[in-house]
Each structure stands twice: as structure tokens, then as C-alpha cells.
Amino acid sequence: MTSLPHEAASMTDIIACSGAAAKVIDGKAAAAAVDAAVAEGVRQITPTLGRIPCLAVVLVGQNPASALYVRNKIRRAEAVGMRSVQHRLSADVNQKTIIDLIRQLNTDAGVDGILVQLPLPAGLDGARVVQSLDPTKDVDGLTSRNAGALVLGAAGIRPCTPSGCVFLARRTLGDLTGKSVVVIGRSILVGKPATLLFLAENCTVTLTHSRTGDLPRICRQADIVVAAVGRPGLVKGSWIKPGALVIDVGINRIDSKDGQSRLVGDVDFESAIETAGFITPAPGGVGPMTIAMLLVNTVAAASHRAGLDVPDPVAAVLPR
Ligand code: NAD
């Protein structure tokens, strides 16, 4: 059994798995710690703001997975004391109607963060819709201005899922300086920003993708593997350096033998748990952290726009 290398990785966040080598990181417990710090931030800024911080969520179409994600985001926002407003548009809505709604939310002084649930239904240009967001309210951190700020290492809103990955790595391993990280997947949403965020933690990062040759060999050199691919069970235990941290971002619905469907990650959990030192389950790992970081970004956006000192819930949970 690998020993805990950093005191920040409290045992309450690690689910012990008897007989297996890896410790399983409890993303729900880690997210609950961040949510508690966000709730404190909301309590602090509300009197000066003169209103409750507000997250607006735009959901287009009937995709059941998207509807579930939106429900969870709204539930968690309200649980930390924020206000939330939901705008549901039908799948056949035209692009201009969505952008008009976003412009209206951009200028609404009572709205601090705007989230457009992606992907949008076929025929709509998600990238253009995202670019219509006011960057100071873009709590997913996807506008050109926030993406550029990430590249430059300047202040800006960072994307939620990769921020959640870095948070889990820091909570588990402490200072990440000098760690070798392999990120699998080069999406704008996860892979590319994860690469830059781990780089900002002084890691040596290799970004891999579908055209990368000999991925298993590259992965075996990593202290931290981040899988963000969308291929169930792609990453095998034999790809993992003994003792490494494995962060599974993937959420894939597959059919079970009993005719039911279930969610699995991009990592073959049964084999990876035998080799890894630490592993996130999927679901129950990165997913809850994604929402926690959305709430962090929303309270920060509310504070910035009002010119207040920004309470940093991540610093409260992860002292440097
Ligand atoms: P994407 O489809 O935009 O990108 C997938 C990437 O994987 C691409 O860059 C592609 O090059 C790479 N890839 C595909 N096949 C590969 C292979 N065989 N070997 C190596 N690389 C390969 O996906 P995304 O939006 O980055 O999402 C990835 C996964 O993460 C999905 O399962 C998605 O549902 C999940 N996700 C989870 C959360 C969360 O909060 N947990 C958030 C976002 C995405």
C-alpha cells in the first residue's frame, strides 16, 4: 500500500480498497470541502454586494445528460447559497435567439456568471455562442480572452474540469513541481487547458492525442496521467507507472451485460487500480470537482465585478 505523500490528502478523501494497490480518491468529499469554502465566500460578499451572487444557466434542447448536468449545477449552486436562473430553449431555436439571450444576461447587473451547457444541438455553432459571453461572466473559462489569459499566465477565469484535475492532484500529492504529467486528449474543454494548468504548477507536461504513437510507453513515464478521451477503458493498468496518480476525466455510457447501461471512465479501473498509487473513480471523481470549480469561478466573478477582495475557496482548502 502506498503511503500518503502529503498531509493535505486527508484520509476522509481516500476510499481504502482492501487488496488493491491504489488509493481511490473521493471526488465528492474533495468537492464538498471546496463547496463549504465557496459557501463561506458567498456569505462574506453578499452584504457588500447587496444581493446574492447569481449563476445563469442556458440549456438548449432535450439531451438527457445535459439536463442532468444542469440540474446538478443548479442544485449545488443553491446549496452554497447562490441564486440560480435557468433558461431553457428548444433544440430548434436559431443561433441569433441564443446570442440575444446571452447579450441580455451579459448586461444584467444581477447576473455574475453565465454557463452555456455544451454541446449544443446539431446545427448550432457552440464556439460562436461561447464567444458572445462577457469574459468576466464566462465561468467556464472558454472565451478567447480567458483562454488567452491562461496561455499568458495572466489573471482570468480558468476552465472548470482541468482546474478540478489540478486541485485533486495537489490535494493528493502536495507540491507538483517537477512531476511528469501525461494528458491524453487535446480538446479545448479539457486536454489543452489541463496541459497549461499543470505547466503553471511547474510540471513537465506531455500532451497526447489520437495520432500519438506508442501511447502506453509515454504514459508509463508519467507521475500523473490525465485521461480525457471519451473512450471507455482505453487506459490499461499496464500503461501506468507503479505508484502514479491516475485522473480519469472520461464519462462514457456503456451497455452492461444485464441490459442496463452504466457510466464508466476512460481508464480500465480494475487493472489500473492494481498499478496506480492513487486513482479517481469515474463517476465520483472529477465530475463533482468540475461543479465545485464552477462555483469557485462564479463567486470570484461576482467579487471581481464588484471590485471586492476575492475570497479564494481553493486557497482556503489547499494552503500553499
Ligand atoms: P473530445 O471528444 O473533445 O476530445 C477527445 C480527445 O481525445 C481528442 O483530442 C482526441 O485526439 C483524443 N483521442 C481520441 N481517441 C484517442 C485515442 N485512441 N488515443 C488517444 N487520444 C485519443 O472530448 P472532451 O470534451 O475532452 O471529453 C473527453 C471525455 O471527458 C469525455 O468522456 C467527456 O464526457 C468527459 N468529460 C468529463 C467532464 C467531467 O466533468 N468529468 C467534463 C468534460 C468532459
XYZ file of C-alpha atoms and ligand atoms in Angstrom:
364
model
C 0.000 0.000 0.000
C 1.472 3.400 -0.998
C 1.764 5.818 1.912
C 0.142 9.257 1.741
C 2.839 11.589 0.412
C 1.135 14.776 1.532
C -0.800 15.619 4.632
C -3.368 17.562 2.579
C -4.614 14.235 1.250
C -6.818 13.587 4.268
C -7.957 10.044 4.787
C -11.560 11.209 4.522
C -10.925 11.892 0.851
C -9.434 8.495 0.160
C -11.593 5.417 -0.032
C -9.446 2.478 1.063
C -9.737 -0.507 -1.257
C -8.604 -3.629 0.541
C -6.394 -5.867 -1.565
C -5.858 -3.251 -4.282
C -2.685 -1.204 -4.632
C -4.159 2.211 -5.372
C -5.989 4.514 -3.022
C -9.246 5.726 -4.550
C -9.716 9.492 -4.380
C -13.158 10.551 -3.242
C -14.043 13.416 -5.593
C -17.331 14.020 -3.774
C -15.557 14.612 -0.443
C -12.969 16.889 -2.080
C -15.752 18.834 -3.820
C -17.701 19.130 -0.555
C -14.643 20.778 1.065
C -14.468 23.322 -1.769
C -18.242 23.903 -1.682
C -18.021 24.692 2.049
C -15.323 27.305 1.340
C -17.415 28.741 -1.529
C -20.438 28.986 0.794
C -18.288 30.980 3.234
C -17.212 33.258 0.341
C -20.859 33.788 -0.638
C -21.705 34.715 2.978
C -18.773 37.173 3.051
C -19.514 39.061 -0.161
C -23.335 39.120 -0.104
C -23.738 42.090 2.307
C -21.279 44.304 0.358
C -22.670 43.157 -2.981
C -26.136 43.996 -1.677
C -27.533 40.865 -3.333
C -26.897 37.140 -3.577
C -24.333 36.069 -6.234
C -26.161 34.612 -9.234
C -25.354 31.923 -11.798
C -27.383 31.868 -15.031
C -27.512 28.559 -16.899
C -28.547 28.224 -20.543
C -29.729 24.790 -21.658
C -30.644 24.232 -25.305
C -32.536 21.103 -26.366
C -33.525 17.896 -24.596
C -30.237 15.985 -24.267
C -30.839 13.958 -21.057
C -27.150 14.028 -19.995
C -27.005 17.820 -20.424
C -30.276 18.231 -18.490
C -28.833 16.117 -15.645
C -25.587 18.147 -15.546
C -27.595 21.388 -15.437
C -29.820 20.076 -12.611
C -26.708 19.122 -10.593
C -25.068 22.516 -11.199
C -28.191 24.406 -10.109
C -28.665 22.191 -7.045
C -25.054 22.708 -5.947
C -25.158 26.489 -6.638
C -28.245 26.832 -4.466
C -26.713 24.602 -1.765
C -23.796 27.067 -1.361
C -26.273 29.955 -1.043
C -26.150 31.307 -4.610
C -29.136 32.269 -6.699
C -29.540 30.470 -9.998
C -31.639 31.213 -13.044
C -32.242 28.665 -15.753
C -33.034 29.472 -19.383
C -34.304 26.504 -21.372
C -34.507 26.848 -25.139
C -35.846 24.280 -27.590
C -33.463 22.373 -29.853
C -34.819 24.126 -32.983
C -34.009 27.603 -31.648
C -31.929 29.727 -34.007
C -28.432 30.915 -33.221
C -29.455 34.581 -33.012
C -32.019 33.879 -30.288
C -29.350 32.223 -28.109
C -26.885 35.057 -28.686
C -29.571 37.673 -27.960
C -30.302 35.895 -24.655
C -26.598 35.857 -23.787
C -26.263 39.579 -24.592
C -29.189 40.252 -22.275
C -27.515 38.193 -19.482
C -24.188 39.968 -20.186
C -25.769 43.326 -19.371
C -27.921 42.106 -16.456
C -26.238 43.556 -13.359
C -27.859 40.872 -11.203
C -26.088 38.016 -13.055
C -22.479 37.174 -12.118
C -21.794 34.016 -14.077
C -23.235 32.577 -17.299
C -22.901 28.954 -18.257
C -23.968 27.592 -21.639
C -24.306 23.825 -21.328
C -22.341 22.178 -24.143
C -22.586 20.538 -26.570
C -25.344 22.496 -28.314
C -27.714 20.550 -30.599
C -26.571 19.904 -34.178
C -26.754 22.923 -36.460
C -25.802 25.432 -33.760
C -22.296 26.859 -33.574
C -21.225 26.326 -29.954
C -17.922 28.167 -30.444
C -19.684 31.319 -31.680
C -22.196 31.194 -28.849
C -19.375 30.889 -26.291
C -17.551 33.866 -27.820
C -20.632 36.027 -27.267
C -20.228 35.679 -23.482
C -18.901 38.613 -21.478
C -15.457 37.207 -20.464
C -15.943 38.493 -16.903
C -19.064 36.298 -16.623
C -17.641 33.334 -18.588
C -17.466 30.966 -15.595
C -16.469 28.032 -17.827
C -13.347 29.971 -18.873
C -13.812 29.213 -22.574
C -13.875 32.635 -24.271
C -10.808 33.710 -26.267
C -9.939 36.260 -23.600
C -9.890 33.710 -20.785
C -8.120 31.105 -22.946
C -5.521 33.749 -23.884
C -5.068 34.717 -20.236
C -4.378 31.060 -19.428
C -1.685 30.886 -22.123
C -0.118 34.144 -20.885
C -0.375 33.192 -17.212
C -2.442 36.349 -16.708
C -5.487 36.773 -14.465
C -8.628 35.245 -15.917
C -11.250 32.586 -15.391
C -9.849 29.056 -15.718
C -11.839 26.142 -17.210
C -13.592 24.076 -14.540
C -12.772 20.432 -15.346
C -8.988 20.858 -15.768
C -8.902 23.103 -12.669
C -10.631 20.277 -10.807
C -7.937 17.849 -12.037
C -5.126 20.085 -10.771
C -6.950 20.549 -7.470
C -7.230 16.780 -6.961
C -3.551 16.307 -7.869
C -2.447 18.997 -5.404
C -4.714 17.697 -2.665
C -3.292 14.222 -3.157
C 0.398 14.873 -3.878
C 1.009 18.379 -2.477
C 3.501 20.488 -4.440
C 3.517 19.267 -8.049
C 6.830 20.886 -9.038
C 8.893 18.600 -11.258
C 6.195 15.939 -11.671
C 5.850 14.464 -15.127
C 2.277 14.639 -16.399
C 0.800 12.944 -19.452
C -2.510 14.403 -20.624
C -4.453 12.219 -23.066
C -6.809 14.228 -25.288
C -6.300 17.670 -26.808
C -9.772 19.186 -26.539
C -10.325 22.886 -25.890
C -12.551 21.968 -22.939
C -10.160 19.648 -21.086
C -6.861 18.472 -22.638
C -5.304 21.765 -23.777
C -6.180 23.794 -20.661
C -5.155 20.872 -18.394
C -1.741 20.943 -20.089
C -1.321 24.663 -19.385
C -2.620 24.407 -15.813
C -0.189 21.591 -14.918
C 2.590 23.592 -16.600
C 1.703 26.508 -14.310
C 2.281 24.101 -11.393
C 5.854 23.589 -12.698
C 5.134 20.110 -14.046
C 6.725 18.704 -17.187
C 3.722 18.009 -19.377
C 3.266 15.814 -22.441
C 0.027 16.351 -24.363
C -1.032 13.277 -26.324
C -3.937 12.586 -28.688
C -5.407 10.146 -31.201
C -2.388 10.416 -33.533
C 0.234 9.899 -30.805
C 2.449 6.871 -31.375
C 3.038 4.312 -28.601
C 0.801 5.962 -26.029
C 1.292 3.137 -23.461
C 5.072 3.774 -23.402
C 4.588 7.538 -22.945
C 2.048 7.016 -20.157
C 4.365 4.643 -18.287
C 6.792 7.529 -17.729
C 4.216 9.752 -16.014
C 3.838 10.539 -12.333
C 0.343 11.777 -13.194
C -1.865 10.556 -16.057
C -4.928 12.614 -17.004
C -7.263 10.728 -19.348
C -9.765 12.965 -21.207
C -10.602 10.965 -24.291
C -14.163 9.632 -24.346
C -13.088 6.004 -24.994
C -14.289 3.571 -22.300
C -11.428 1.753 -20.559
C -8.745 2.907 -23.035
C -6.007 3.309 -20.401
C -4.916 -0.061 -19.027
C -3.084 -0.840 -15.800
C -0.042 -1.894 -17.865
C 0.217 1.745 -19.100
C 0.636 3.096 -15.562
C 3.910 3.612 -13.707
C 3.663 1.880 -10.312
C 2.513 4.393 -7.709
C 1.390 7.048 -10.233
C -1.705 9.222 -9.828
C -4.406 8.477 -12.413
C -7.079 11.121 -13.036
C -9.942 9.787 -15.111
C -11.961 12.597 -16.729
C -13.929 10.351 -19.084
C -17.666 9.857 -18.736
C -18.907 7.169 -21.116
C -22.244 5.391 -21.103
C -21.935 1.704 -21.985
C -24.361 -1.213 -22.091
C -23.952 -3.736 -19.299
C -24.410 -7.487 -19.697
C -27.697 -7.255 -17.730
C -29.160 -4.973 -20.410
C -28.821 -1.876 -18.242
C -26.469 0.966 -19.154
C -23.835 2.369 -16.802
C -21.220 5.101 -16.736
C -17.515 4.285 -16.978
C -14.377 6.355 -17.416
C -11.525 6.311 -19.933
C -9.422 4.197 -17.575
C -9.793 0.458 -17.137
C -10.339 0.825 -13.398
C -9.911 -2.858 -12.452
C -6.418 -3.136 -13.960
C -5.262 0.446 -13.234
C -6.058 0.172 -9.521
C -3.508 -2.651 -9.290
C -0.632 -0.452 -10.518
C -1.517 3.142 -9.635
C -0.776 4.734 -6.278
C -3.905 6.894 -6.445
C -6.842 6.826 -8.812
C -10.044 8.823 -9.293
C -13.184 6.768 -9.854
C -15.493 7.614 -12.749
C -18.120 8.617 -11.889
C -17.455 10.176 -8.471
C -14.007 11.665 -9.129
C -13.515 14.588 -11.489
C -17.244 15.196 -12.128
C -18.072 16.614 -8.654
C -14.889 18.726 -8.785
C -15.961 20.278 -12.107
C -19.058 21.712 -10.425
C -17.043 22.833 -7.379
C -14.744 24.829 -9.684
C -17.754 26.338 -11.470
C -18.942 27.657 -8.092
C -15.412 28.925 -7.280
C -15.395 30.796 -10.603
C -18.866 32.257 -10.007
C -18.057 33.661 -6.552
C -14.755 35.031 -7.932
C -16.582 36.633 -10.904
C -19.116 38.259 -8.552
C -16.304 39.634 -6.359
C -14.184 40.915 -9.277
C -17.050 42.697 -10.974
C -17.954 44.433 -7.719
C -14.304 45.371 -7.073
C -14.245 43.344 -3.857
C -11.394 41.325 -2.444
C -11.902 37.902 -3.956
C -12.270 35.164 -1.347
C -10.262 32.229 -2.715
C -12.007 28.980 -1.716
C -9.236 26.889 -3.275
C -6.564 28.609 -1.152
C -8.745 28.018 1.895
C -8.803 24.288 1.189
C -5.297 23.926 -0.291
C -2.875 26.198 1.569
C 0.327 26.760 -0.434
P -13.278 15.475 -27.165
O -14.008 14.454 -27.970
O -13.461 16.902 -27.456
O -11.717 15.169 -27.241
C -11.245 13.864 -27.113
C -9.755 13.864 -27.356
O -9.304 12.526 -27.201
C -9.317 14.334 -28.738
O -8.365 15.353 -28.576
C -8.696 13.109 -29.400
O -7.500 13.424 -30.091
C -8.350 12.248 -28.212
N -8.433 10.828 -28.548
C -9.462 10.174 -29.148
N -9.158 8.860 -29.282
C -7.942 8.693 -28.758
C -7.101 7.576 -28.607
N -7.475 6.364 -29.018
N -5.896 7.762 -28.037
C -5.509 8.986 -27.604
N -6.290 10.092 -27.697
C -7.472 9.940 -28.281
O -13.656 15.131 -25.641
P -13.603 16.032 -24.294
O -14.660 17.062 -24.338
O -12.203 16.428 -23.977
O -14.080 14.928 -23.241
C -13.309 13.775 -23.021
C -14.036 12.891 -22.043
O -14.175 13.586 -20.813
C -15.465 12.516 -22.454
O -15.748 11.214 -21.975
C -16.311 13.533 -21.725
O -17.632 13.057 -21.469
C -15.533 13.665 -20.442
N -15.729 14.939 -19.734
C -15.936 14.865 -18.415
C -16.083 16.020 -17.676
C -16.288 15.921 -16.194
O -16.697 16.890 -15.578
N -15.976 14.774 -15.591
C -16.023 17.264 -18.315
C -15.765 17.319 -19.677
C -15.604 16.137 -20.382
